[in-house]
Amino acid sequence: MSTANASNSPGKWVVLPHYVFGAVSFLALSLLLLLSGDAFGGHYFHPKLLTLTHVAVLGWATMIIFGALYQLLPVVLEVRLYCEKLAICSFVLLALGTVLLAYSFWFFQVGVTLHVAACSLFISFLLFTINMVQTARSAPYWTVEADFIVTSAVWLLVTGLIGLLMAVNFTYPFLPQEHLHYLKLHAHIGMAGWFLLLIIGVGSKLIPMFLLAHCDGTKLLNGSYNLINAGLVFFIFDHLFFHTKLLPVYALLVIAGVGLFLKFVFEAKKTMQRPDIDLGMRQTFVALGLLIIPLCLVLVVSSGLSLPPALMASVYLVYGLSVFLGFVSALILGQTFKTLPFIVWMHAYEDLVGRFKTPLPKDLYSHALLLWQNRFYCLGFLVLGAGVLLREQAVFMVGALAFTVAAILYVVNVFHLVLHKVQDLKPFAYGNAKA
Amino acid sequence: METLKPDVIQEVLNTLKYIIDPEVGINIVDLGLIYKVEASDKELDIELTLTTKGCPMSGTITTATQQILKRKFPNHEINVELVWWPMWTPEMITEDGRRQLEEM
């Protein structure tokens, strides 16, 4: 018989600021989308598109993932976070770096401001990676989830390093090849190495937990980890040194890895004990469904098909859109309401459990707002994608508008949660507990 | 689940039903988290688990179990032990627990 430890949760000031900054960034992103209709008619290397991408990737997605991970890592690895101060420093640098980077790209000032932004971000990623590695090292045993999380943190650091080199290269050109060459590397390491691995690592623990499902074995997850990393490493070496025509093969390795993860989720869903799936998990399944779009498009962009240049440019844009505003955003929109209510609830009510009739985490936010948020998000994303593909600015603006409504509903619900105050509670009389 | 003093044991379980797992929304008894309850004239020994290792609720649930039983049985020494074996699986949810899940 093994005896367990006390809770490993970090303080709320480590976690909650990430959610607040992430929510504000999501709203800022949607407002910037409304101002960027003209940018979606050409190449993806456009100041406004660079701004939008980095606000989405850093201010919104990475910010929320950092915060959620500080709360979830102790659950996944069964150990306390290595250092809370490191997490706070990482947050400050990520926030500063994101704001400066967005400013630099929007006004295309690629001098000192961009350098400071890139340095802040790289140091933030470095501190985050140290925190992840040291936390995982002190875990009681190494798991496949630890493999995913630690490797994703290392890929994030590599992504940040390439970004920093490109930022310096704007002012002092020293890289041997053109900027776009490294941009492809930067983007794909970020997408597959950081987001995909991290989401699979955390999702493989949380999805069965939220579904009350029972999963045996780690064969599928090990396969997924190996395939995605193999595809990514082959791609990097090929892109840097060999320039073969094997890119679709590497893409297929990554797709196969994702396929194994989806099979894992499907197996978990088959054994779930919950009779109904709540809105947060429904949105998570929407995100997993949306993942099919970039997986198909990566084959198109890597296969070197001779499509008309304008169409190819649109495909590239929809590809990026389907990763950051599709899969990643949909997942965060759903998982926010699986993680944040619990975090807020724990800090407000954990000392009152068993003594007073406390609300549950699901009682702390508006389900109606969440339902409409999810609907407007789906509408916004699909119409945005159609607008970009068809190069119709009016259609794009309708999508951006629906996206903004979703962002407003999200922000209202997140602030409602974060500002939650404990109400007068009725003490239990210990006589008639609900069976 | 061992039962040495059936009346007291049942009373303990009824009391522990006031502790609700916040994520699942049903009480820890019907969730199948209570593995053992033993009672003597002076002591109550409880063994419980959590739905997953590393659960952030570990401190909350063990403390709440301790406090709620101390209030109900002030003359007993309360010993609560958090254990991981056998590992909890969703199949351990009681019939009542499943009914509560369906009603949500």
JSON list of C-alpha atoms in Angstrom, two decimals, chain A residues 165-344:
[
{"chain": "A", "resi": 165, "resn": "LEU", "atom": "CA", "xyz": [18.18, 35.14, -34.62]},
{"chain": "A", "resi": 166, "resn": "MET", "atom": "CA", "xyz": [15.68, 36.34, -37.23]},
{"chain": "A", "resi": 167, "resn": "ALA", "atom": "CA", "xyz": [14.96, 39.49, -35.19]},
{"chain": "A", "resi": 168, "resn": "VAL", "atom": "CA", "xyz": [18.66, 40.35, -35.10]},
{"chain": "A", "resi": 169, "resn": "ASN", "atom": "CA", "xyz": [18.98, 39.42, -38.78]},
{"chain": "A", "resi": 170, "resn": "PHE", "atom": "CA", "xyz": [16.47, 42.15, -39.67]},
{"chain": "A", "resi": 171, "resn": "THR", "atom": "CA", "xyz": [18.96, 44.82, -38.58]},
{"chain": "A", "resi": 172, "resn": "TYR", "atom": "CA", "xyz": [22.29, 43.03, -38.93]},
{"chain": "A", "resi": 173, "resn": "PRO", "atom": "CA", "xyz": [21.92, 40.46, -41.72]},
{"chain": "A", "resi": 174, "resn": "PHE", "atom": "CA", "xyz": [24.13, 37.49, -40.98]},
{"chain": "A", "resi": 175, "resn": "LEU", "atom": "CA", "xyz": [22.00, 34.42, -41.78]},
{"chain": "A", "resi": 176, "resn": "PRO", "atom": "CA", "xyz": [23.15, 32.66, -44.97]},
{"chain": "A", "resi": 177, "resn": "GLN", "atom": "CA", "xyz": [19.67, 32.22, -46.48]},
{"chain": "A", "resi": 178, "resn": "GLU", "atom": "CA", "xyz": [16.65, 34.45, -46.96]},
{"chain": "A", "resi": 179, "resn": "HIS", "atom": "CA", "xyz": [14.31, 35.23, -44.07]},
{"chain": "A", "resi": 180, "resn": "LEU", "atom": "CA", "xyz": [11.40, 33.08, -45.28]},
{"chain": "A", "resi": 181, "resn": "HIS", "atom": "CA", "xyz": [13.62, 30.00, -45.18]},
{"chain": "A", "resi": 182, "resn": "TYR", "atom": "CA", "xyz": [14.01, 30.35, -41.40]},
{"chain": "A", "resi": 183, "resn": "LEU", "atom": "CA", "xyz": [10.44, 31.50, -40.94]},
{"chain": "A", "resi": 184, "resn": "LYS", "atom": "CA", "xyz": [9.20, 28.08, -42.15]},
{"chain": "A", "resi": 185, "resn": "LEU", "atom": "CA", "xyz": [11.49, 26.40, -39.65]},
{"chain": "A", "resi": 186, "resn": "HIS", "atom": "CA", "xyz": [10.41, 28.77, -36.85]},
{"chain": "A", "resi": 187, "resn": "ALA", "atom": "CA", "xyz": [6.71, 28.23, -37.60]},
{"chain": "A", "resi": 188, "resn": "HIS", "atom": "CA", "xyz": [6.78, 24.43, -37.92]},
{"chain": "A", "resi": 189, "resn": "ILE", "atom": "CA", "xyz": [8.92, 23.81, -34.85]},
{"chain": "A", "resi": 190, "resn": "GLY", "atom": "CA", "xyz": [6.51, 26.06, -32.93]},
{"chain": "A", "resi": 191, "resn": "MET", "atom": "CA", "xyz": [3.41, 24.33, -34.29]},
{"chain": "A", "resi": 192, "resn": "ALA", "atom": "CA", "xyz": [4.44, 20.66, -34.13]},
{"chain": "A", "resi": 193, "resn": "GLY", "atom": "CA", "xyz": [7.19, 20.79, -31.51]},
{"chain": "A", "resi": 194, "resn": "TRP", "atom": "CA", "xyz": [5.66, 23.16, -29.00]},
{"chain": "A", "resi": 195, "resn": "PHE", "atom": "CA", "xyz": [1.88, 23.22, -29.41]},
{"chain": "A", "resi": 196, "resn": "LEU", "atom": "CA", "xyz": [1.19, 19.73, -30.71]},
{"chain": "A", "resi": 197, "resn": "LEU", "atom": "CA", "xyz": [3.47, 17.81, -28.34]},
{"chain": "A", "resi": 198, "resn": "LEU", "atom": "CA", "xyz": [2.39, 19.86, -25.34]},
{"chain": "A", "resi": 199, "resn": "ILE", "atom": "CA", "xyz": [-1.30, 19.52, -26.10]},
{"chain": "A", "resi": 200, "resn": "ILE", "atom": "CA", "xyz": [-0.98, 15.76, -26.62]},
{"chain": "A", "resi": 201, "resn": "GLY", "atom": "CA", "xyz": [1.06, 15.33, -23.43]},
{"chain": "A", "resi": 202, "resn": "VAL", "atom": "CA", "xyz": [-1.38, 17.21, -21.23]},
{"chain": "A", "resi": 203, "resn": "GLY", "atom": "CA", "xyz": [-4.48, 16.05, -23.13]},
{"chain": "A", "resi": 204, "resn": "SER", "atom": "CA", "xyz": [-3.58, 12.39, -22.74]},
{"chain": "A", "resi": 205, "resn": "LYS", "atom": "CA", "xyz": [-3.85, 12.83, -18.98]},
{"chain": "A", "resi": 206, "resn": "LEU", "atom": "CA", "xyz": [-6.72, 15.31, -18.76]},
{"chain": "A", "resi": 207, "resn": "ILE", "atom": "CA", "xyz": [-9.14, 14.06, -21.41]},
{"chain": "A", "resi": 208, "resn": "PRO", "atom": "CA", "xyz": [-9.62, 10.61, -19.81]},
{"chain": "A", "resi": 209, "resn": "MET", "atom": "CA", "xyz": [-9.78, 12.30, -16.38]},
{"chain": "A", "resi": 210, "resn": "PHE", "atom": "CA", "xyz": [-12.51, 14.72, -17.45]},
{"chain": "A", "resi": 211, "resn": "LEU", "atom": "CA", "xyz": [-14.46, 11.96, -19.21]},
{"chain": "A", "resi": 212, "resn": "LEU", "atom": "CA", "xyz": [-14.10, 9.60, -16.23]},
{"chain": "A", "resi": 213, "resn": "ALA", "atom": "CA", "xyz": [-12.58, 7.10, -18.61]},
{"chain": "A", "resi": 214, "resn": "HIS", "atom": "CA", "xyz": [-10.10, 4.32, -18.02]},
{"chain": "A", "resi": 215, "resn": "CYS", "atom": "CA", "xyz": [-7.06, 4.03, -20.33]},
{"chain": "A", "resi": 216, "resn": "ASP", "atom": "CA", "xyz": [-4.62, 1.16, -20.23]},
{"chain": "A", "resi": 217, "resn": "GLY", "atom": "CA", "xyz": [-1.11, 1.23, -21.57]},
{"chain": "A", "resi": 218, "resn": "THR", "atom": "CA", "xyz": [0.99, 3.90, -23.23]},
{"chain": "A", "resi": 219, "resn": "LYS", "atom": "CA", "xyz": [1.73, 2.16, -26.54]},
{"chain": "A", "resi": 220, "resn": "LEU", "atom": "CA", "xyz": [-0.30, 4.61, -28.63]},
{"chain": "A", "resi": 221, "resn": "LEU", "atom": "CA", "xyz": [1.18, 7.63, -26.87]},
{"chain": "A", "resi": 222, "resn": "ASN", "atom": "CA", "xyz": [4.75, 6.36, -27.20]},
{"chain": "A", "resi": 223, "resn": "GLY", "atom": "CA", "xyz": [4.14, 5.80, -30.91]},
{"chain": "A", "resi": 224, "resn": "SER", "atom": "CA", "xyz": [2.65, 9.27, -31.25]},
{"chain": "A", "resi": 225, "resn": "TYR", "atom": "CA", "xyz": [5.65, 10.86, -29.48]},
{"chain": "A", "resi": 226, "resn": "ASN", "atom": "CA", "xyz": [8.19, 9.03, -31.64]},
{"chain": "A", "resi": 227, "resn": "LEU", "atom": "CA", "xyz": [6.44, 9.71, -34.95]},
{"chain": "A", "resi": 228, "resn": "ILE", "atom": "CA", "xyz": [5.89, 13.44, -34.37]},
{"chain": "A", "resi": 229, "resn": "ASN", "atom": "CA", "xyz": [9.46, 14.01, -33.19]},
{"chain": "A", "resi": 230, "resn": "ALA", "atom": "CA", "xyz": [10.89, 11.91, -36.02]},
{"chain": "A", "resi": 231, "resn": "GLY", "atom": "CA", "xyz": [8.88, 13.88, -38.60]},
{"chain": "A", "resi": 232, "resn": "LEU", "atom": "CA", "xyz": [10.01, 17.17, -37.09]},
{"chain": "A", "resi": 233, "resn": "VAL", "atom": "CA", "xyz": [13.71, 16.26, -36.82]},
{"chain": "A", "resi": 234, "resn": "PHE", "atom": "CA", "xyz": [13.79, 14.90, -40.40]},
{"chain": "A", "resi": 235, "resn": "PHE", "atom": "CA", "xyz": [12.09, 18.09, -41.58]},
{"chain": "A", "resi": 236, "resn": "ILE", "atom": "CA", "xyz": [14.60, 20.34, -39.80]},
{"chain": "A", "resi": 237, "resn": "PHE", "atom": "CA", "xyz": [17.67, 18.54, -41.17]},
{"chain": "A", "resi": 238, "resn": "ASP", "atom": "CA", "xyz": [16.21, 18.31, -44.65]},
{"chain": "A", "resi": 239, "resn": "HIS", "atom": "CA", "xyz": [15.19, 21.98, -44.65]},
{"chain": "A", "resi": 240, "resn": "LEU", "atom": "CA", "xyz": [18.60, 23.13, -43.40]},
{"chain": "A", "resi": 241, "resn": "PHE", "atom": "CA", "xyz": [20.98, 20.83, -45.26]},
{"chain": "A", "resi": 242, "resn": "PHE", "atom": "CA", "xyz": [19.53, 18.48, -47.86]},
{"chain": "A", "resi": 243, "resn": "HIS", "atom": "CA", "xyz": [16.55, 20.15, -49.61]},
{"chain": "A", "resi": 244, "resn": "THR", "atom": "CA", "xyz": [15.04, 16.86, -50.87]},
{"chain": "A", "resi": 245, "resn": "LYS", "atom": "CA", "xyz": [11.48, 16.36, -52.05]},
{"chain": "A", "resi": 246, "resn": "LEU", "atom": "CA", "xyz": [10.63, 14.20, -49.04]},
{"chain": "A", "resi": 247, "resn": "LEU", "atom": "CA", "xyz": [8.72, 16.88, -47.10]},
{"chain": "A", "resi": 248, "resn": "PRO", "atom": "CA", "xyz": [5.34, 15.12, -47.54]},
{"chain": "A", "resi": 249, "resn": "VAL", "atom": "CA", "xyz": [6.87, 11.99, -45.98]},
{"chain": "A", "resi": 250, "resn": "TYR", "atom": "CA", "xyz": [7.89, 13.94, -42.88]},
{"chain": "A", "resi": 251, "resn": "ALA", "atom": "CA", "xyz": [4.44, 15.50, -42.80]},
{"chain": "A", "resi": 252, "resn": "LEU", "atom": "CA", "xyz": [2.92, 12.01, -42.97]},
{"chain": "A", "resi": 253, "resn": "LEU", "atom": "CA", "xyz": [5.00, 10.94, -39.96]},
{"chain": "A", "resi": 254, "resn": "VAL", "atom": "CA", "xyz": [3.56, 13.84, -37.95]},
{"chain": "A", "resi": 255, "resn": "ILE", "atom": "CA", "xyz": [0.04, 13.06, -39.21]},
{"chain": "A", "resi": 256, "resn": "ALA", "atom": "CA", "xyz": [0.45, 9.41, -38.20]},
{"chain": "A", "resi": 257, "resn": "GLY", "atom": "CA", "xyz": [1.59, 10.54, -34.74]},
{"chain": "A", "resi": 258, "resn": "VAL", "atom": "CA", "xyz": [-1.50, 12.71, -34.37]},
{"chain": "A", "resi": 259, "resn": "GLY", "atom": "CA", "xyz": [-3.60, 9.79, -35.64]},
{"chain": "A", "resi": 260, "resn": "LEU", "atom": "CA", "xyz": [-2.34, 7.59, -32.81]},
{"chain": "A", "resi": 261, "resn": "PHE", "atom": "CA", "xyz": [-3.23, 10.28, -30.27]},
{"chain": "A", "resi": 262, "resn": "LEU", "atom": "CA", "xyz": [-6.72, 10.60, -31.76]},
{"chain": "A", "resi": 263, "resn": "LYS", "atom": "CA", "xyz": [-7.07, 6.81, -31.51]},
{"chain": "A", "resi": 264, "resn": "PHE", "atom": "CA", "xyz": [-6.07, 7.08, -27.83]},
{"chain": "A", "resi": 265, "resn": "VAL", "atom": "CA", "xyz": [-8.79, 9.71, -27.29]},
{"chain": "A", "resi": 266, "resn": "PHE", "atom": "CA", "xyz": [-11.33, 7.58, -29.16]},
{"chain": "A", "resi": 267, "resn": "GLU", "atom": "CA", "xyz": [-10.48, 4.55, -26.97]},
{"chain": "A", "resi": 268, "resn": "ALA", "atom": "CA", "xyz": [-10.86, 6.72, -23.87]},
{"chain": "A", "resi": 269, "resn": "LYS", "atom": "CA", "xyz": [-14.21, 8.03, -25.05]},
{"chain": "A", "resi": 270, "resn": "LYS", "atom": "CA", "xyz": [-15.49, 4.48, -25.51]},
{"chain": "A", "resi": 271, "resn": "THR", "atom": "CA", "xyz": [-14.93, 3.73, -21.81]},
{"chain": "A", "resi": 272, "resn": "MET", "atom": "CA", "xyz": [-16.16, 7.04, -20.40]},
{"chain": "A", "resi": 273, "resn": "GLN", "atom": "CA", "xyz": [-18.53, 6.81, -17.45]},
{"chain": "A", "resi": 274, "resn": "ARG", "atom": "CA", "xyz": [-20.03, 10.28, -17.78]},
{"chain": "A", "resi": 275, "resn": "PRO", "atom": "CA", "xyz": [-23.40, 9.99, -19.49]},
{"chain": "A", "resi": 276, "resn": "ASP", "atom": "CA", "xyz": [-23.10, 13.49, -20.94]},
{"chain": "A", "resi": 277, "resn": "ILE", "atom": "CA", "xyz": [-20.23, 15.65, -22.23]},
{"chain": "A", "resi": 278, "resn": "ASP", "atom": "CA", "xyz": [-20.16, 19.21, -20.89]},
{"chain": "A", "resi": 279, "resn": "LEU", "atom": "CA", "xyz": [-19.64, 22.34, -23.01]},
{"chain": "A", "resi": 280, "resn": "GLY", "atom": "CA", "xyz": [-15.92, 22.59, -22.24]},
{"chain": "A", "resi": 281, "resn": "MET", "atom": "CA", "xyz": [-15.27, 19.03, -23.41]},
{"chain": "A", "resi": 282, "resn": "ARG", "atom": "CA", "xyz": [-17.58, 19.43, -26.41]},
{"chain": "A", "resi": 283, "resn": "GLN", "atom": "CA", "xyz": [-15.46, 22.38, -27.53]},
{"chain": "A", "resi": 284, "resn": "THR", "atom": "CA", "xyz": [-12.35, 20.23, -26.98]},
{"chain": "A", "resi": 285, "resn": "PHE", "atom": "CA", "xyz": [-13.74, 17.64, -29.39]},
{"chain": "A", "resi": 286, "resn": "VAL", "atom": "CA", "xyz": [-14.53, 20.44, -31.86]},
{"chain": "A", "resi": 287, "resn": "ALA", "atom": "CA", "xyz": [-10.84, 21.43, -31.62]},
{"chain": "A", "resi": 288, "resn": "LEU", "atom": "CA", "xyz": [-9.71, 17.86, -32.29]},
{"chain": "A", "resi": 289, "resn": "GLY", "atom": "CA", "xyz": [-12.05, 17.78, -35.30]},
{"chain": "A", "resi": 290, "resn": "LEU", "atom": "CA", "xyz": [-10.61, 21.08, -36.57]},
{"chain": "A", "resi": 291, "resn": "LEU", "atom": "CA", "xyz": [-7.14, 19.54, -36.37]},
{"chain": "A", "resi": 292, "resn": "ILE", "atom": "CA", "xyz": [-8.00, 17.63, -39.53]},
{"chain": "A", "resi": 293, "resn": "ILE", "atom": "CA", "xyz": [-7.87, 20.87, -41.57]},
{"chain": "A", "resi": 294, "resn": "PRO", "atom": "CA", "xyz": [-4.17, 21.71, -40.97]},
{"chain": "A", "resi": 295, "resn": "LEU", "atom": "CA", "xyz": [-3.25, 18.02, -41.22]},
{"chain": "A", "resi": 296, "resn": "CYS", "atom": "CA", "xyz": [-4.70, 17.98, -44.76]},
{"chain": "A", "resi": 297, "resn": "LEU", "atom": "CA", "xyz": [-3.24, 21.37, -45.67]},
{"chain": "A", "resi": 298, "resn": "VAL", "atom": "CA", "xyz": [0.26, 20.48, -44.47]},
{"chain": "A", "resi": 299, "resn": "LEU", "atom": "CA", "xyz": [0.30, 17.82, -47.19]},
{"chain": "A", "resi": 300, "resn": "VAL", "atom": "CA", "xyz": [-0.69, 20.42, -49.77]},
{"chain": "A", "resi": 301, "resn": "VAL", "atom": "CA", "xyz": [1.93, 22.99, -48.72]},
{"chain": "A", "resi": 302, "resn": "SER", "atom": "CA", "xyz": [4.70, 20.39, -48.36]},
{"chain": "A", "resi": 303, "resn": "SER", "atom": "CA", "xyz": [4.01, 18.53, -51.60]},
{"chain": "A", "resi": 304, "resn": "GLY", "atom": "CA", "xyz": [5.09, 21.37, -53.90]},
{"chain": "A", "resi": 305, "resn": "LEU", "atom": "CA", "xyz": [1.90, 21.18, -55.99]},
{"chain": "A", "resi": 306, "resn": "SER", "atom": "CA", "xyz": [1.96, 23.65, -58.86]},
{"chain": "A", "resi": 307, "resn": "LEU", "atom": "CA", "xyz": [-1.13, 25.61, -57.82]},
{"chain": "A", "resi": 308, "resn": "PRO", "atom": "CA", "xyz": [-1.69, 29.20, -59.05]},
{"chain": "A", "resi": 309, "resn": "PRO", "atom": "CA", "xyz": [0.43, 31.52, -56.82]},
{"chain": "A", "resi": 310, "resn": "ALA", "atom": "CA", "xyz": [-2.61, 33.40, -55.52]},
{"chain": "A", "resi": 311, "resn": "LEU", "atom": "CA", "xyz": [-4.35, 30.17, -54.52]},
{"chain": "A", "resi": 312, "resn": "MET", "atom": "CA", "xyz": [-1.17, 28.83, -52.92]},
{"chain": "A", "resi": 313, "resn": "ALA", "atom": "CA", "xyz": [-0.80, 32.05, -50.90]},
{"chain": "A", "resi": 314, "resn": "SER", "atom": "CA", "xyz": [-4.40, 31.63, -49.68]},
{"chain": "A", "resi": 315, "resn": "VAL", "atom": "CA", "xyz": [-3.77, 27.99, -48.80]},
{"chain": "A", "resi": 316, "resn": "TYR", "atom": "CA", "xyz": [-0.76, 29.01, -46.71]},
{"chain": "A", "resi": 317, "resn": "LEU", "atom": "CA", "xyz": [-2.87, 31.60, -44.90]},
{"chain": "A", "resi": 318, "resn": "VAL", "atom": "CA", "xyz": [-5.69, 29.16, -44.22]},
{"chain": "A", "resi": 319, "resn": "TYR", "atom": "CA", "xyz": [-3.10, 26.62, -43.05]},
{"chain": "A", "resi": 320, "resn": "GLY", "atom": "CA", "xyz": [-1.77, 29.05, -40.42]},
{"chain": "A", "resi": 321, "resn": "LEU", "atom": "CA", "xyz": [-5.27, 30.21, -39.56]},
{"chain": "A", "resi": 322, "resn": "SER", "atom": "CA", "xyz": [-6.46, 26.62, -39.04]},
{"chain": "A", "resi": 323, "resn": "VAL", "atom": "CA", "xyz": [-3.65, 25.92, -36.56]},
{"chain": "A", "resi": 324, "resn": "PHE", "atom": "CA", "xyz": [-3.74, 29.08, -34.44]},
{"chain": "A", "resi": 325, "resn": "LEU", "atom": "CA", "xyz": [-7.30, 30.35, -34.72]},
{"chain": "A", "resi": 326, "resn": "GLY", "atom": "CA", "xyz": [-8.65, 26.84, -35.38]},
{"chain": "A", "resi": 327, "resn": "PHE", "atom": "CA", "xyz": [-7.24, 23.93, -33.43]},
{"chain": "A", "resi": 328, "resn": "VAL", "atom": "CA", "xyz": [-5.27, 25.77, -30.72]},
{"chain": "A", "resi": 329, "resn": "SER", "atom": "CA", "xyz": [-7.85, 28.51, -30.06]},
{"chain": "A", "resi": 330, "resn": "ALA", "atom": "CA", "xyz": [-10.78, 26.10, -30.03]},
{"chain": "A", "resi": 331, "resn": "LEU", "atom": "CA", "xyz": [-8.98, 23.90, -27.55]},
{"chain": "A", "resi": 332, "resn": "ILE", "atom": "CA", "xyz": [-8.14, 26.79, -25.23]},
{"chain": "A", "resi": 333, "resn": "LEU", "atom": "CA", "xyz": [-11.67, 28.20, -25.43]},
{"chain": "A", "resi": 334, "resn": "GLY", "atom": "CA", "xyz": [-12.98, 24.84, -24.20]},
{"chain": "A", "resi": 335, "resn": "GLN", "atom": "CA", "xyz": [-10.27, 23.88, -21.73]},
{"chain": "A", "resi": 336, "resn": "THR", "atom": "CA", "xyz": [-10.33, 27.31, -20.05]},
{"chain": "A", "resi": 337, "resn": "PHE", "atom": "CA", "xyz": [-13.70, 26.31, -18.62]},
{"chain": "A", "resi": 338, "resn": "LYS", "atom": "CA", "xyz": [-12.39, 22.95, -17.46]},
{"chain": "A", "resi": 339, "resn": "THR", "atom": "CA", "xyz": [-9.35, 24.37, -15.66]},
{"chain": "A", "resi": 340, "resn": "LEU", "atom": "CA", "xyz": [-9.98, 27.98, -14.59]},
{"chain": "A", "resi": 341, "resn": "PRO", "atom": "CA", "xyz": [-13.24, 27.35, -12.65]},
{"chain": "A", "resi": 342, "resn": "PHE", "atom": "CA", "xyz": [-11.50, 24.61, -10.70]},
{"chain": "A", "resi": 343, "resn": "ILE", "atom": "CA", "xyz": [-8.50, 26.83, -9.91]},
{"chain": "A", "resi": 344, "resn": "VAL", "atom": "CA", "xyz": [-10.75, 29.70, -8.75]}
]
